[in-house]
Amino acid sequence: MKVFLPLVLAITLFSCQQKLLKKDPKDVVVGIQPYGKIPQNILDTVQSTLHDMYGFKIVVLPAKELPKSAFINIKSPRYRADSILDMQERWKPDSLDYLMGLSEYDISMTDRDENGNIKKPEYKYKDWGVFGLGSCPGETCVVSIFRLRKKKNYIDRLRKIVVHELGHNLGLDHCDVGPKCVMRDANENIKNIDKEELALCENCNKLLYGN
Ligand SMILES: [Zn+2]
Ligand SMILES: [Zn+2]
């Protein structure tokens, strides 16, 4: 036991010092970039939800349209979420720590397995409609209200999705620790989001803020 103690102690100390969020939350600035017409009450909700959850300063930028270069029409008219993230990385001013796109239009990505191959059946996953996408860790994410607004629990689901995608930017991966953690994988089913709480589990909180 004596042999193991210093190692255990060293690992514990190391993990205590590691936290994903390096800045004081009140010094973190997140920009919300509306694409198309996002109702004011939705912008207000996203702004207050992210502020209340993370303590960051949230600024709403003037709305703009998504460029044609991100547009695709394989199954239905959509904008590629991966292209949007690439563009946002170029657009993000240094005054912002993170940039979240909020789109009235449908967004999609190519869903791949762990080897990088398109999931089967390919016609389904080549242009796979999503509610949101965020790089992990990264500086930008995008969320679409297109599919959400037609369904029930619209506002509740939107609030959880924006917290989830920004969580990915902060470096939080999908969580399988907290049964109701907002960072759980929705596993291709929007109803799974309704089982989550609008909160990070204890484990994700520790990862983000340290002990
Ligand atoms: Zn996710
Ligand atoms: Zn968690």
Coordinates of C-alpha atoms and ligand atoms in Angstrom, one line a residue:
M1 CA 0.0 0.0 0.0
K2 CA 2.9 2.3 0.9
V3 CA 4.2 1.8 -2.6
F4 CA 1.0 2.9 -4.2
L5 CA 0.2 5.9 -2.0
P6 CA 2.6 8.5 -3.6
L7 CA 1.3 7.6 -7.1
V8 CA -2.3 7.8 -6.1
L9 CA -1.6 11.1 -4.4
A10 CA 0.2 12.4 -7.4
I11 CA -2.7 11.4 -9.7
T12 CA -5.2 13.0 -7.4
L13 CA -3.3 16.2 -7.2
F14 CA -2.9 16.3 -11.0
S15 CA -6.6 15.7 -11.6
C16 CA -7.5 18.4 -9.1
Q17 CA -5.5 21.0 -11.0
Q18 CA -7.0 20.1 -14.3
K19 CA -10.2 21.9 -15.3
L20 CA -11.6 22.5 -18.7
L21 CA -12.6 26.1 -18.0
K22 CA -9.4 28.1 -17.6
K23 CA -11.0 31.6 -17.3
D24 CA -13.1 33.1 -14.6
P25 CA -16.7 32.5 -15.9
K26 CA -17.6 36.2 -15.7
D27 CA -14.7 37.0 -18.1
V28 CA -16.0 34.6 -20.8
V29 CA -17.9 36.2 -23.7
V30 CA -20.1 34.2 -26.0
G31 CA -21.6 35.6 -29.2
I32 CA -25.0 34.4 -30.5
Q33 CA -25.2 34.7 -34.3
P34 CA -28.8 34.5 -35.6
Y35 CA -29.2 33.1 -39.1
G36 CA -32.5 34.2 -40.7
K37 CA -35.4 35.3 -38.6
I38 CA -35.1 34.1 -35.0
P39 CA -38.0 35.5 -32.8
Q40 CA -36.8 38.0 -30.2
N41 CA -38.3 35.8 -27.3
I42 CA -36.1 32.9 -28.5
L43 CA -33.0 35.0 -28.6
D44 CA -33.8 36.3 -25.1
T45 CA -34.4 32.7 -23.9
V46 CA -31.1 31.4 -25.3
Q47 CA -29.2 34.4 -23.9
S48 CA -30.6 34.1 -20.4
T49 CA -30.3 30.3 -20.3
L50 CA -26.6 30.3 -21.2
H51 CA -25.9 33.1 -18.8
D52 CA -27.7 31.5 -15.9
M53 CA -26.1 28.1 -16.6
Y54 CA -22.5 29.1 -17.1
G55 CA -22.2 32.7 -15.7
F56 CA -20.8 33.9 -19.0
K57 CA -21.5 37.2 -20.7
I58 CA -23.8 36.5 -23.7
V59 CA -24.1 39.0 -26.5
V60 CA -26.5 38.8 -29.4
L61 CA -25.0 39.8 -32.8
P62 CA -27.0 41.3 -35.7
A63 CA -28.8 38.6 -37.8
K64 CA -27.3 37.5 -41.1
E65 CA -28.1 35.0 -43.8
L66 CA -26.1 31.7 -44.3
P67 CA -24.0 31.7 -47.4
K68 CA -25.1 29.6 -50.4
S69 CA -21.8 27.6 -50.1
A70 CA -23.2 25.9 -47.1
F71 CA -26.5 25.0 -48.8
I72 CA -27.3 21.4 -49.8
N73 CA -30.4 19.8 -51.1
I74 CA -30.0 16.0 -51.0
K75 CA -33.1 15.0 -49.0
S76 CA -34.5 18.4 -48.3
P77 CA -33.1 22.0 -48.3
R78 CA -30.5 22.3 -45.5
Y79 CA -27.3 24.0 -44.6
R80 CA -24.3 21.9 -43.7
A81 CA -23.5 22.3 -40.0
D82 CA -19.8 21.4 -40.5
S83 CA -19.5 24.2 -43.1
I84 CA -21.1 26.6 -40.7
L85 CA -18.6 25.7 -38.0
D86 CA -15.7 26.3 -40.4
M87 CA -17.1 29.7 -41.4
Q88 CA -17.7 30.7 -37.8
E89 CA -14.2 29.9 -36.9
R90 CA -13.0 32.4 -39.5
W91 CA -15.7 35.0 -38.6
K92 CA -15.3 34.9 -34.8
P93 CA -13.8 38.2 -33.6
D94 CA -11.1 38.0 -30.9
S95 CA -13.4 39.8 -28.5
L96 CA -15.5 36.6 -28.3
D97 CA -14.4 33.4 -26.6
Y98 CA -17.1 31.3 -28.2
L99 CA -19.5 31.8 -31.1
M100 CA -22.9 30.0 -31.3
G101 CA -24.9 30.1 -34.5
L102 CA -28.7 30.0 -34.1
S103 CA -30.4 29.0 -37.3
E104 CA -34.0 29.2 -38.4
Y105 CA -33.0 26.8 -41.3
D106 CA -32.6 23.1 -41.1
I107 CA -28.9 22.0 -40.6
S108 CA -27.2 18.7 -41.3
M109 CA -23.9 16.8 -41.2
T110 CA -22.4 13.5 -42.3
D111 CA -22.6 11.0 -39.5
R112 CA -19.5 8.8 -39.3
D113 CA -18.5 5.8 -37.2
E114 CA -15.3 5.6 -35.1
N115 CA -13.2 4.7 -38.2
G116 CA -14.4 7.7 -40.1
N117 CA -16.6 5.8 -42.5
I118 CA -20.1 7.1 -43.2
K119 CA -22.6 5.1 -41.0
K120 CA -24.8 2.6 -42.8
P121 CA -27.3 3.0 -44.5
E122 CA -25.3 5.7 -46.3
Y123 CA -28.3 7.4 -47.9
K124 CA -29.6 8.1 -44.4
Y125 CA -26.4 9.3 -42.7
K126 CA -24.7 11.1 -45.6
D127 CA -26.8 14.2 -45.0
W128 CA -28.1 13.7 -41.5
G129 CA -30.4 16.4 -40.1
V130 CA -29.3 17.6 -36.6
F131 CA -30.6 19.9 -33.9
G132 CA -27.1 21.2 -33.1
L133 CA -23.4 20.6 -33.6
G134 CA -20.4 21.8 -31.6
S135 CA -16.7 21.1 -31.8
C136 CA -15.2 19.5 -28.7
P137 CA -13.3 21.3 -27.5
G138 CA -13.6 24.3 -29.8
E139 CA -14.8 27.8 -30.2
T140 CA -18.0 27.5 -32.2
C141 CA -21.2 25.6 -32.3
V142 CA -24.5 25.9 -34.2
V143 CA -28.1 25.1 -33.2
S144 CA -31.2 25.0 -35.4
I145 CA -34.7 25.8 -34.3
F146 CA -36.1 24.4 -37.6
R147 CA -37.1 20.9 -36.3
L148 CA -37.7 21.9 -32.7
R149 CA -40.3 24.6 -33.3
K150 CA -42.7 22.2 -34.9
K151 CA -42.7 19.8 -32.0
K152 CA -43.7 19.8 -28.4
N153 CA -41.5 21.0 -25.5
Y154 CA -39.9 23.4 -28.0
I155 CA -38.5 25.9 -25.5
D156 CA -37.4 23.3 -22.9
R157 CA -35.6 21.3 -25.6
L158 CA -33.9 24.3 -27.1
R159 CA -32.6 25.4 -23.7
K160 CA -31.0 22.0 -23.1
I161 CA -29.6 21.8 -26.6
V162 CA -27.8 25.2 -26.4
V163 CA -26.3 24.3 -23.0
H164 CA -25.2 20.9 -24.4
E165 CA -23.5 22.3 -27.6
L166 CA -21.7 25.1 -25.6
G167 CA -20.7 22.3 -23.2
H168 CA -19.0 20.5 -26.1
N169 CA -17.1 23.7 -27.0
L170 CA -15.9 23.9 -23.4
G171 CA -14.5 20.4 -23.7
L172 CA -17.2 18.3 -22.2
D173 CA -17.8 15.0 -24.1
H174 CA -21.0 13.0 -24.0
C175 CA -21.7 12.0 -20.4
D176 CA -22.6 8.5 -19.3
V177 CA -22.2 9.3 -15.6
G178 CA -25.2 11.5 -14.6
P179 CA -28.5 9.7 -15.5
K180 CA -30.1 13.1 -16.2
C181 CA -27.1 15.1 -17.2
V182 CA -27.6 17.6 -20.0
M183 CA -24.4 16.3 -21.7
R184 CA -25.9 12.9 -22.3
D185 CA -26.0 11.7 -25.9
A186 CA -29.5 12.1 -27.3
N187 CA -28.9 8.9 -29.4
E188 CA -30.7 10.1 -32.4
N189 CA -34.0 10.5 -30.5
I190 CA -35.2 13.9 -29.4
K191 CA -37.4 12.4 -26.7
N192 CA -34.2 11.4 -24.8
I193 CA -33.7 15.1 -24.2
D194 CA -36.9 15.3 -22.2
K195 CA -35.4 12.8 -19.7
E196 CA -32.5 15.2 -19.0
E197 CA -32.4 18.0 -16.6
L198 CA -31.2 21.5 -17.5
A199 CA -28.1 20.9 -15.4
L200 CA -24.6 19.4 -15.6
C201 CA -24.1 16.3 -13.3
E202 CA -21.6 16.4 -10.5
N203 CA -18.9 14.7 -12.7
C204 CA -19.3 17.2 -15.6
N205 CA -19.2 20.1 -13.1
K206 CA -15.9 18.8 -11.7
L207 CA -14.5 18.4 -15.1
L208 CA -15.4 22.0 -16.0
Y209 CA -14.6 23.9 -12.9
G210 CA -12.3 21.6 -11.0
N211 CA -12.8 20.6 -7.4
Ligands
ZN1 ZN -23.6 16.1 -28.1
ZN2 ZN -22.5 14.7 -16.9

